[in-house]
Amino acid sequence: MLTSIKMLKSIIQFDYTPEELGDELSMMGLEVEGITQVRHRFDGIMTGKVKTIRRIVDTKLSKAIINVGNENVQIVTAASNLKSGDIVPVALPHSKIVSGADVLKKDFKGIASDGMLCSYSELGLDPEILSGEEKEGILILPTDTPVGEKLEDILPIDDDYLELSLLPDRADAFCLWGVARWIEIIKAREEGRRADFSKLEETVSLKMKGVTNIPIIIAEKDLCPFYSGRFIRNITVTASSLSLRQKLFMLRMRPVNNIVDVTNFVMGFYGQPLHVFDADIIKGKIYIRSAKKGEKIQTLDEIERNLSDANLVIADESGPIAIAGVIGGFKTAVTLKTKNILLESAYFSPECVARSARSLGIATDASATFEKGADPLFPSKASSIASDLISKETHGIPAKENAVSCLTPKNPVNLRIARAEKILGEKVDKKSLRKYFNFEGFDFTEKKDHFMVAAPSFRTDIKEEVDLIEEIVRMKGYNEFGETLIVGELKGAKRTGYENFIWDLKEKLVKLGLDEIQTISLIGESSFDLIGYTDKKKSIKLLNPLSADMAFMRPLLLPTMLSVLERNKKSENVNVSVFEVGKVFCKEKLFKETDELGILLSGARTGKNYLGVHFPYSLLYLKGLFEELFLYYDVPVTFKTEKFSFMYPYQSAGIYHKGEKIGYLGTINAAVLNKLGLTDEVFYGVIKVEKLLQNYGGEINFETFSLYPSVKRDIAVIVDEDATEEDVRNAILSVAPCELRKITLFDIYKGSPLPLGKKNLAYSLEFSSVDKTLKGEEINKFIEILEKTLQKKVNGKLRKE
Amino acid sequence: MEDRIKKIKEEFQERIKNKSLKELKELEVYFLGRKGKVSILFQSFKNVPKERRKHFGAKINELKTFIEKSIMAEIQRAESVEVDHKLEEEKIDVTLPGIKLHTGGLHILSQTIGRAEDIFLSMGFDVMIGPEIEEDYYNFEALNIPEFHPARAMQDTFYLSKKILLRTQTSPIQVRTMEKYKLPIRIIAMGRCYRKDAPDSSHFPIFHQIEGLVVDKKVTFANLKGTLSLFAKRMFGEEVNVRFTPSYFPFVEPGAETSISCVICGGKGCSVCKNTGWLEMGGSGMVHPNVLENVGIDSEIYQGFAFGWGIERIAMVKHKIPDIRMFYQNDLRFLEQFKR
Ligand SMILES: [Zn+2]
């Protein structure tokens, strides 16, 4: 909200600079995010009256003779919304318009132009407050605008504006008058006196004639405890007077017509939402009731809306004519033909309006005000203020209001001094309390150990004791309180076991040379298509996504991890070795979230270097990383060849622990990579984190190691080409003596002189014993047995040198 | 005889100068070999009169020892020169860059979370985590934000169903902790949160929050200020000050916005702090009695404070990171910067 300093000064006197005022308000809780300065917006621009206007033959241009006070000027314009008698802004030569361009004398096909006429946008007026037509067309000023004056005096827009950020519990600051009340409190606090809001109010003496003889029946007294209707008869709907338009300009509101302008002004200035009905269209009585299922209303924005019992409506005999506190109906809206109106000024409960507005998906200034909590005692006064203005603007005659009130007086709030001291951790004396409550204009009675406090009706935020404790803090100053540390029992703080494990896991992965990434957990449909994901039924869709590419909770880490590769390819980072520990989501009976660890490798572990040493990532490098984790967390696993839609069929495997699949790994297929513009090979593996956890945290016990020299023996095994290495290794292990400490595969060979269809696996075996030196014979014996076993189990042969 | 000895010595001294290892070996043979000059001298010994033999014997031996020692010394010198030559051939340009093997690193968000956790652990706060998919009750209702509370409009929430949502804050963890654990409670709640914010340089639909909650019999507003001030100093430096301004969060009363003195300009005013000298870090306040009563804690006996700061915000201020989206792009040029 932008609040004009000039306009504030028209209500309350103060000497603060805009910056000082901003600081004071911020420290009081009304946050000023900045100050907008508007200066010299209309330099050299005058008001002028169109005397004659004639179309120039064969052009879209017109020649206008404009009186600018002492002289007439001739101006050529493309505008089509002018007629003689209109008062318009005239930029004479050498004045500056907002685009920064100098206005010069010009010639249009031999017809001289002594300047230009200005549209709203050329004047730099807030385009948000204007309709399309108004943005383009020349600004037509009210008919009572003096001619030959500086425009800056007519539209006093040059000013400093406070950029206010409003809190949801302080509707009282939602209008200019409310901000003035905050300033009054700041002044009272500074001067050490009681705040006096009455002097900020304008007194209205309304001339009335007749009564509002329409019955008003409130069916929902809790939702609408106060409703005032007032007839204003014999009005003329036209453009507003200059003085009202000036006020709207300062409130940064768009002028429409005198009726709308008055209600907007009362809203922006006094914070009271009003509504105006064309009284001649209303049939019979006015009812304030809940809508019935199946009822419909066409609202002011010409949209037909289905109502439900969530909506409180204003209805007549024909049905709903407005949605209470939210938006009016189209049928009873004021038009240029309207002669008699019914002015509504009411109080609707915050919950009622919030439910109603949200059920329809509408938010208006009125609904925002009621939701935050309007002043329940102000509607009657607001009706007088508005009626007075309407009668001045429209020459209409206001009748006596018909007000129905079911308001109950608000109980004062009890503040126990001991309680305040306990919460704040500091002494609170009665003298200070008296002072603070006076600064805020609260009424209070003082008892032995407590205060009974009644805040003004606009302070809807003061409901209970803690609210008053906050007022103590605000009035004393948030930063006047000391800083002390908690006193309490020493317990030995800790992370949860699970979180300790996650940290441990991440650290282990970093030690393995991987970079941690954190990707977003929302993905789009296109990600499913990318990887050929078919389990869409189980994935969770947001009811109200921000965009199509963030519409689902990710059921797997792969898509967002791949997008990291895409990003880094663009940044020319070709060597990528990353991991993410993150949540994946699926819908089974309930929504389920599980932590997964994904690892993605592409490129090499070393960059290009002058030694020519290159260490490219590969599927088996990735497998090595996983094996390191399984060893580290003591989780025995097996790898089984399996197929996945996004990986090469013969280069992917499921990872199994005790028969249960706990993860998988493989080489991403080129079809997926091509779609992302990736060319290098990519290896991806994933594991359910909780499966690693089961053995985490066990004590590590020292194991003794051999002090005797170990014996090494290399063997070469010739097997069929399609024999798996795992089978060969298991065959060796099945007959190995307990002294075999280590078995290392160090060579795989195919080709001459081996027969076709055979391969050679070379192993280095290391034997050692904790209690003796091993003798050659024992190992020879093992080799003998091994020969037979290999033959039997894997159709293999030991190769003899 | 004397002359011969002298001549041989002179010849030796002349010939030994600046010889290679190979030449020295030849020289050794030439003088000391079986047919060498000194051996011949020994052979001609028998021609010397008996009474002079002892004298010449000593002289020749002296010569032999001298030649032996000199050659030995020269051989050693030559050897070391030779070794040096060889080593020089294997010279390594020590100014060459070392070979780099890629090492891993934690994401800056993890590092920041770790630092924050450590600071609060040192102050006796337990670290708690919780689900990202939450019930409306834990995210809002239990926190004094009923269905039509205006504060709901402050946080645009992603819904999965009518009553299930993606948590907009880690406060649901606080409620779950109060339900489950015995008093007193002193925790921080850490984790990923979601809000329907269109991405720009300071907003992202995903972010991380650290929230604190202390509930005990004598936990005061002054304690809240002291705790956050200490945290800010540990996180950003001893020179940093904390400021509280009134604000509104439904689950606390009194509620405050907490700012730290701008770490970029030291509080003098700059573009980052919009010339205010202060950087807003998050909300805080005394736990609203309704929140305590909702979980069955007697608010007349127990009271507490709570606060919530954004991890991204902390990292951005601490490391002068200009755009929140960088955390989730995972450009290696970004990640690498935080490995030191
Ligand atoms: Zn600064």
GROMACS .gro file of N, CA, C and O in nm, chain A residues 35-124:
model
  360
   35ILE      N    1   1.034   0.433   0.062
   35ILE     CA    2   0.964   0.559   0.037
   35ILE      C    3   0.969   0.582  -0.114
   35ILE      O    4   1.076   0.578  -0.173
   36THR      N    5   0.852   0.602  -0.174
   36THR     CA    6   0.849   0.634  -0.317
   36THR      C    7   0.839   0.785  -0.332
   36THR      O    8   0.749   0.847  -0.276
   37GLN      N    9   0.933   0.842  -0.405
   37GLN     CA   10   0.928   0.987  -0.427
   37GLN      C   11   0.875   1.014  -0.566
   37GLN      O   12   0.924   0.959  -0.663
   38VAL      N   13   0.775   1.101  -0.573
   38VAL     CA   14   0.727   1.146  -0.704
   38VAL      C   15   0.754   1.295  -0.712
   38VAL      O   16   0.713   1.371  -0.625
   39ARG      N   17   0.830   1.334  -0.814
   39ARG     CA   18   0.870   1.475  -0.825
   39ARG      C   19   0.856   1.524  -0.969
   39ARG      O   20   0.889   1.451  -1.062
   40HIS      N   21   0.813   1.646  -0.984
   40HIS     CA   22   0.813   1.715  -1.113
   40HIS      C   23   0.754   1.629  -1.224
   40HIS      O   24   0.806   1.624  -1.333
   41ARG      N   25   0.649   1.556  -1.191
   41ARG     CA   26   0.590   1.468  -1.289
   41ARG      C   27   0.529   1.550  -1.403
   41ARG      O   28   0.525   1.507  -1.516
   42PHE      N   29   0.482   1.671  -1.368
   42PHE     CA   30   0.404   1.747  -1.467
   42PHE      C   31   0.471   1.879  -1.502
   42PHE      O   32   0.406   1.978  -1.528
   43ASP      N   33   0.604   1.884  -1.503
   43ASP     CA   34   0.674   2.011  -1.530
   43ASP      C   35   0.632   2.074  -1.663
   43ASP      O   36   0.639   2.009  -1.767
   44GLY      N   37   0.585   2.197  -1.655
   44GLY     CA   38   0.553   2.272  -1.778
   44GLY      C   39   0.422   2.233  -1.841
   44GLY      O   40   0.391   2.275  -1.952
   45ILE      N   41   0.344   2.147  -1.772
   45ILE     CA   42   0.216   2.106  -1.830
   45ILE      C   43   0.104   2.191  -1.768
   45ILE      O   44   0.101   2.213  -1.648
   46MET      N   45   0.017   2.243  -1.856
   46MET     CA   46  -0.089   2.335  -1.812
   46MET      C   47  -0.226   2.272  -1.838
   46MET      O   48  -0.238   2.178  -1.915
   47THR      N   49  -0.328   2.328  -1.773
   47THR     CA   50  -0.463   2.285  -1.807
   47THR      C   51  -0.517   2.376  -1.917
   47THR      O   52  -0.490   2.497  -1.916
   48GLY      N   53  -0.587   2.318  -2.011
   48GLY     CA   54  -0.642   2.397  -2.122
   48GLY      C   55  -0.781   2.349  -2.159
   48GLY      O   56  -0.817   2.235  -2.130
   49LYS      N   57  -0.857   2.439  -2.219
   49LYS     CA   58  -0.995   2.404  -2.257
   49LYS      C   59  -1.004   2.396  -2.409
   49LYS      O   60  -0.957   2.486  -2.479
   50VAL      N   61  -1.062   2.288  -2.458
   50VAL     CA   62  -1.076   2.271  -2.602
   50VAL      C   63  -1.183   2.367  -2.653
   50VAL      O   64  -1.297   2.361  -2.607
   51LYS      N   65  -1.141   2.460  -2.741
   51LYS     CA   66  -1.239   2.555  -2.796
   51LYS      C   67  -1.304   2.496  -2.921
   51LYS      O   68  -1.425   2.488  -2.931
   52THR      N   69  -1.219   2.454  -3.015
   52THR     CA   70  -1.272   2.387  -3.135
   52THR      C   71  -1.184   2.267  -3.163
   52THR      O   72  -1.067   2.266  -3.127
   53ILE      N   73  -1.242   2.167  -3.227
   53ILE     CA   74  -1.162   2.053  -3.271
   53ILE      C   75  -1.215   2.007  -3.406
   53ILE      O   76  -1.336   1.990  -3.423
   54ARG      N   77  -1.125   1.997  -3.505
   54ARG     CA   78  -1.166   1.961  -3.640
   54ARG      C   79  -1.073   1.857  -3.698
   54ARG      O   80  -0.951   1.867  -3.686
   55ARG      N   81  -1.130   1.753  -3.760
   55ARG     CA   82  -1.051   1.648  -3.826
   55ARG      C   83  -0.977   1.708  -3.945
   55ARG      O   84  -1.033   1.787  -4.021
   56ILE      N   85  -0.850   1.678  -3.964
   56ILE     CA   86  -0.774   1.723  -4.080
   56ILE      C   87  -0.803   1.625  -4.194
   56ILE      O   88  -0.791   1.504  -4.176
   57VAL      N   89  -0.839   1.677  -4.307
   57VAL     CA   90  -0.885   1.594  -4.418
   57VAL      C   91  -0.780   1.490  -4.456
   57VAL      O   92  -0.660   1.518  -4.456
   58ASP      N   93  -0.826   1.370  -4.485
   58ASP     CA   94  -0.741   1.259  -4.530
   58ASP      C   95  -0.638   1.214  -4.427
   58ASP      O   96  -0.538   1.151  -4.461
   59THR      N   97  -0.659   1.244  -4.300
   59THR     CA   98  -0.567   1.195  -4.196
   59THR      C   99  -0.650   1.144  -4.079
   59THR      O  100  -0.771   1.161  -4.075
   60LYS      N  101  -0.579   1.081  -3.986
   60LYS     CA  102  -0.646   1.042  -3.861
   60LYS      C  103  -0.625   1.149  -3.755
   60LYS      O  104  -0.657   1.130  -3.638
   61LEU      N  105  -0.564   1.258  -3.796
   61LEU     CA  106  -0.532   1.363  -3.700
   61LEU      C  107  -0.642   1.469  -3.692
   61LEU      O  108  -0.721   1.484  -3.784
   62SER      N  109  -0.644   1.539  -3.580
   62SER     CA  110  -0.737   1.651  -3.565
   62SER      C  111  -0.657   1.776  -3.526
   62SER      O  112  -0.551   1.766  -3.465
   63LYS      N  113  -0.716   1.891  -3.561
   63LYS     CA  114  -0.655   2.018  -3.522
   63LYS      C  115  -0.743   2.077  -3.414
   63LYS      O  116  -0.863   2.095  -3.433
   64ALA      N  117  -0.681   2.103  -3.300
   64ALA     CA  118  -0.759   2.157  -3.189
   64ALA      C  119  -0.708   2.295  -3.153
   64ALA      O  120  -0.589   2.320  -3.157
   65ILE      N  121  -0.802   2.384  -3.121
   65ILE     CA  122  -0.764   2.515  -3.067
   65ILE      C  123  -0.792   2.507  -2.918
   65ILE      O  124  -0.903   2.477  -2.875
   66ILE      N  125  -0.687   2.530  -2.841
   66ILE     CA  126  -0.698   2.512  -2.696
   66ILE      C  127  -0.671   2.644  -2.627
   66ILE      O  128  -0.570   2.710  -2.655
   67ASN      N  129  -0.757   2.679  -2.534
   67ASN     CA  130  -0.733   2.797  -2.453
   67ASN      C  131  -0.656   2.756  -2.329
   67ASN      O  132  -0.697   2.668  -2.254
   68VAL      N  133  -0.537   2.821  -2.311
   68VAL     CA  134  -0.459   2.788  -2.192
   68VAL      C  135  -0.449   2.909  -2.100
   68VAL      O  136  -0.345   2.941  -2.045
   69GLY      N  137  -0.559   2.977  -2.083
   69GLY     CA  138  -0.563   3.093  -1.994
   69GLY      C  139  -0.556   3.220  -2.074
   69GLY      O  140  -0.656   3.263  -2.130
   70ASN      N  141  -0.432   3.276  -2.086
   70ASN     CA  142  -0.416   3.404  -2.153
   70ASN      C  143  -0.417   3.393  -2.304
   70ASN      O  144  -0.435   3.491  -2.373
   71GLU      N  145  -0.390   3.276  -2.357
   71GLU     CA  146  -0.378   3.266  -2.503
   71GLU      C  147  -0.441   3.137  -2.554
   71GLU      O  148  -0.470   3.046  -2.478
   72ASN      N  149  -0.461   3.134  -2.686
   72ASN     CA  150  -0.506   3.012  -2.751
   72ASN      C  151  -0.388   2.950  -2.824
   72ASN      O  152  -0.307   3.022  -2.883
   73VAL      N  153  -0.376   2.817  -2.822
   73VAL     CA  154  -0.271   2.750  -2.899
   73VAL      C  155  -0.336   2.649  -2.992
   73VAL      O  156  -0.446   2.601  -2.968
   74GLN      N  157  -0.262   2.622  -3.101
   74GLN     CA  158  -0.312   2.524  -3.197
   74GLN      C  159  -0.233   2.395  -3.180
   74GLN      O  160  -0.110   2.396  -3.181
   75ILE      N  161  -0.303   2.284  -3.162
   75ILE     CA  162  -0.234   2.157  -3.139
   75ILE      C  163  -0.292   2.049  -3.228
   75ILE      O  164  -0.414   2.037  -3.243
   76VAL      N  165  -0.202   1.973  -3.292
   76VAL     CA  166  -0.245   1.861  -3.376
   76VAL      C  167  -0.239   1.735  -3.290
   76VAL      O  168  -0.138   1.709  -3.223
   77THR      N  169  -0.348   1.658  -3.290
   77THR     CA  170  -0.352   1.540  -3.202
   77THR      C  171  -0.416   1.422  -3.274
   77THR      O  172  -0.500   1.441  -3.363
   78ALA      N  173  -0.376   1.302  -3.234
   78ALA     CA  174  -0.434   1.180  -3.291
   78ALA      C  175  -0.549   1.130  -3.205
   78ALA      O  176  -0.612   1.030  -3.239
   79ALA      N  177  -0.575   1.200  -3.095
   79ALA     CA  178  -0.676   1.150  -3.001
   79ALA      C  179  -0.815   1.156  -3.061
   79ALA      O  180  -0.846   1.242  -3.141
   80SER      N  181  -0.901   1.061  -3.022
   80SER     CA  182  -1.036   1.058  -3.076
   80SER      C  183  -1.141   1.079  -2.967
   80SER      O  184  -1.259   1.072  -2.992
   81ASN      N  185  -1.096   1.101  -2.842
   81ASN     CA  186  -1.194   1.110  -2.732
   81ASN      C  187  -1.221   1.254  -2.687
   81ASN      O  188  -1.262   1.278  -2.576
   82LEU      N  189  -1.194   1.351  -2.779
   82LEU     CA  190  -1.210   1.490  -2.738
   82LEU      C  191  -1.333   1.555  -2.800
   82LEU      O  192  -1.374   1.521  -2.910
   83LYS      N  193  -1.389   1.649  -2.724
   83LYS     CA  194  -1.493   1.733  -2.782
   83LYS      C  195  -1.472   1.874  -2.729
   83LYS      O  196  -1.399   1.893  -2.630
   84SER      N  197  -1.532   1.970  -2.792
   84SER     CA  198  -1.507   2.106  -2.746
   84SER      C  199  -1.570   2.122  -2.607
   84SER      O  200  -1.672   2.063  -2.576
   85GLY      N  201  -1.501   2.199  -2.524
   85GLY     CA  202  -1.543   2.217  -2.385
   85GLY      C  203  -1.466   2.130  -2.288
   85GLY      O  204  -1.465   2.156  -2.168
   86ASP      N  205  -1.400   2.023  -2.340
   86ASP     CA  206  -1.322   1.936  -2.251
   86ASP      C  207  -1.203   2.011  -2.194
   86ASP      O  208  -1.142   2.093  -2.263
   87ILE      N  209  -1.170   1.978  -2.070
   87ILE     CA  210  -1.049   2.037  -2.010
   87ILE      C  211  -0.941   1.928  -2.007
   87ILE      O  212  -0.966   1.816  -1.961
   88VAL      N  213  -0.827   1.964  -2.062
   88VAL     CA  214  -0.722   1.863  -2.086
   88VAL      C  215  -0.584   1.915  -2.044
   88VAL      O  216  -0.564   2.035  -2.035
   89PRO      N  217  -0.489   1.822  -2.017
   89PRO     CA  218  -0.352   1.864  -1.990
   89PRO      C  219  -0.280   1.897  -2.120
   89PRO      O  220  -0.284   1.818  -2.214
   90VAL      N  221  -0.215   2.013  -2.125
   90VAL     CA  222  -0.146   2.057  -2.246
   90VAL      C  223   0.003   2.071  -2.214
   90VAL      O  224   0.042   2.146  -2.125
   91ALA      N  225   0.084   1.996  -2.292
   91ALA     CA  226   0.229   2.008  -2.276
   91ALA      C  227   0.277   2.107  -2.380
   91ALA      O  228   0.275   2.078  -2.499
   92LEU      N  229   0.316   2.227  -2.335
   92LEU     CA  230   0.360   2.330  -2.427
   92LEU      C  231   0.507   2.302  -2.465
   92LEU      O  232   0.574   2.223  -2.398
   93PRO      N  233   0.554   2.363  -2.573
   93PRO     CA  234   0.693   2.337  -2.613
   93PRO      C  235   0.788   2.356  -2.495
   93PRO      O  236   0.770   2.445  -2.412
   94HIS      N  237   0.889   2.268  -2.490
   94HIS     CA  238   0.994   2.267  -2.387
   94HIS      C  239   0.950   2.213  -2.252
   94HIS      O  240   1.027   2.211  -2.157
   95SER      N  241   0.826   2.168  -2.240
   95SER     CA  242   0.792   2.096  -2.117
   95SER      C  243   0.839   1.952  -2.135
   95SER      O  244   0.870   1.909  -2.244
   96LYS      N  245   0.846   1.880  -2.021
   96LYS     CA  246   0.896   1.742  -2.028
   96LYS      C  247   0.783   1.646  -1.993
   96LYS      O  248   0.714   1.663  -1.895
   97ILE      N  249   0.765   1.544  -2.077
   97ILE     CA  250   0.670   1.440  -2.040
   97ILE      C  251   0.750   1.325  -1.979
   97ILE      O  252   0.872   1.325  -1.981
   98VAL      N  253   0.681   1.230  -1.923
   98VAL     CA  254   0.747   1.132  -1.836
   98VAL      C  255   0.848   1.046  -1.910
   98VAL      O  256   0.946   1.001  -1.853
   99SER      N  257   0.829   1.027  -2.040
   99SER     CA  258   0.925   0.947  -2.116
   99SER      C  259   1.060   1.017  -2.121
   99SER      O  260   1.160   0.959  -2.161
  100GLY      N  261   1.064   1.143  -2.081
  100GLY     CA  262   1.189   1.217  -2.082
  100GLY      C  263   1.206   1.299  -2.209
  100GLY      O  264   1.295   1.381  -2.221
  101ALA      N  265   1.115   1.278  -2.305
  101ALA     CA  266   1.128   1.348  -2.433
  101ALA      C  267   1.089   1.496  -2.414
  101ALA      O  268   0.996   1.527  -2.340
  102ASP      N  269   1.160   1.582  -2.483
  102ASP     CA  270   1.125   1.723  -2.482
  102ASP      C  271   1.012   1.745  -2.581
  102ASP      O  272   1.014   1.693  -2.691
  103VAL      N  273   0.912   1.820  -2.538
  103VAL     CA  274   0.803   1.852  -2.631
  103VAL      C  275   0.847   1.970  -2.717
  103VAL      O  276   0.897   2.069  -2.664
  104LEU      N  277   0.837   1.954  -2.846
  104LEU     CA  278   0.883   2.060  -2.936
  104LEU      C  279   0.768   2.107  -3.026
  104LEU      O  280   0.668   2.038  -3.042
  105LYS      N  281   0.790   2.224  -3.080
  105LYS     CA  282   0.699   2.274  -3.182
  105LYS      C  283   0.714   2.186  -3.305
  105LYS      O  284   0.825   2.152  -3.343
  106LYS      N  285   0.604   2.143  -3.360
  106LYS     CA  286   0.615   2.052  -3.474
  106LYS      C  287   0.527   2.096  -3.589
  106LYS      O  288   0.437   2.178  -3.571
  107ASP      N  289   0.555   2.039  -3.702
  107ASP     CA  290   0.478   2.066  -3.821
  107ASP      C  291   0.417   1.938  -3.874
  107ASP      O  292   0.490   1.840  -3.894
  108PHE      N  293   0.284   1.932  -3.890
  108PHE     CA  294   0.222   1.814  -3.950
  108PHE      C  295   0.165   1.855  -4.085
  108PHE      O  296   0.062   1.922  -4.091
  109LYS      N  297   0.233   1.819  -4.194
  109LYS     CA  298   0.187   1.850  -4.329
  109LYS      C  299   0.148   1.996  -4.341
  109LYS      O  300   0.038   2.030  -4.387
  110GLY      N  301   0.237   2.080  -4.292
  110GLY     CA  302   0.213   2.223  -4.306
  110GLY      C  303   0.127   2.284  -4.198
  110GLY      O  304   0.106   2.403  -4.193
  111ILE      N  305   0.072   2.202  -4.107
  111ILE     CA  306  -0.009   2.257  -3.998
  111ILE      C  307   0.075   2.257  -3.871
  111ILE      O  308   0.122   2.150  -3.829
  112ALA      N  309   0.097   2.372  -3.813
  112ALA     CA  310   0.185   2.381  -3.697
  112ALA      C  311   0.115   2.328  -3.572
  112ALA      O  312  -0.007   2.338  -3.559
  113SER      N  313   0.192   2.267  -3.482
  113SER     CA  314   0.140   2.220  -3.353
  113SER      C  315   0.225   2.279  -3.242
  113SER      O  316   0.346   2.258  -3.238
  114ASP      N  317   0.160   2.352  -3.151
  114ASP     CA  318   0.232   2.421  -3.044
  114ASP      C  319   0.244   2.335  -2.919
  114ASP      O  320   0.222   2.382  -2.808
  115GLY      N  321   0.272   2.205  -2.937
  115GLY     CA  322   0.285   2.119  -2.819
  115GLY      C  323   0.199   1.995  -2.835
  115GLY      O  324   0.166   1.956  -2.946
  116MET      N  325   0.164   1.930  -2.723
  116MET     CA  326   0.083   1.809  -2.734
  116MET      C  327  -0.014   1.798  -2.617
  116MET      O  328   0.005   1.858  -2.511
  117LEU      N  329  -0.118   1.719  -2.639
  117LEU     CA  330  -0.213   1.687  -2.532
  117LEU      C  331  -0.170   1.554  -2.471
  117LEU      O  332  -0.115   1.469  -2.540
  118CYS      N  333  -0.192   1.536  -2.342
  118CYS     CA  334  -0.132   1.421  -2.273
  118CYS      C  335  -0.236   1.317  -2.232
  118CYS      O  336  -0.344   1.349  -2.184
  119SER      N  337  -0.198   1.192  -2.249
  119SER     CA  338  -0.278   1.081  -2.198
  119SER      C  339  -0.229   1.048  -2.056
  119SER      O  340  -0.129   1.099  -2.011
  120TYR      N  341  -0.302   0.958  -1.989
  120TYR     CA  342  -0.261   0.914  -1.855
  120TYR      C  343  -0.118   0.860  -1.857
  120TYR      O  344  -0.036   0.897  -1.774
  121SER      N  345  -0.091   0.774  -1.957
  121SER     CA  346   0.041   0.711  -1.953
  121SER      C  347   0.152   0.811  -1.985
  121SER      O  348   0.260   0.803  -1.930
  122GLU      N  349   0.120   0.908  -2.072
  122GLU     CA  350   0.222   1.009  -2.099
  122GLU      C  351   0.248   1.096  -1.977
  122GLU      O  352   0.356   1.152  -1.961
  123LEU      N  353   0.151   1.100  -1.888
  123LEU     CA  354   0.170   1.176  -1.764
  123LEU      C  355   0.237   1.089  -1.658
  123LEU      O  356   0.267   1.135  -1.549
  124GLY      N  357   0.258   0.960  -1.690
  124GLY     CA  358   0.326   0.872  -1.595
  124GLY      C  359   0.238   0.832  -1.480
  124GLY      O  360   0.285   0.794  -1.374
   0.00000   0.00000   0.00000
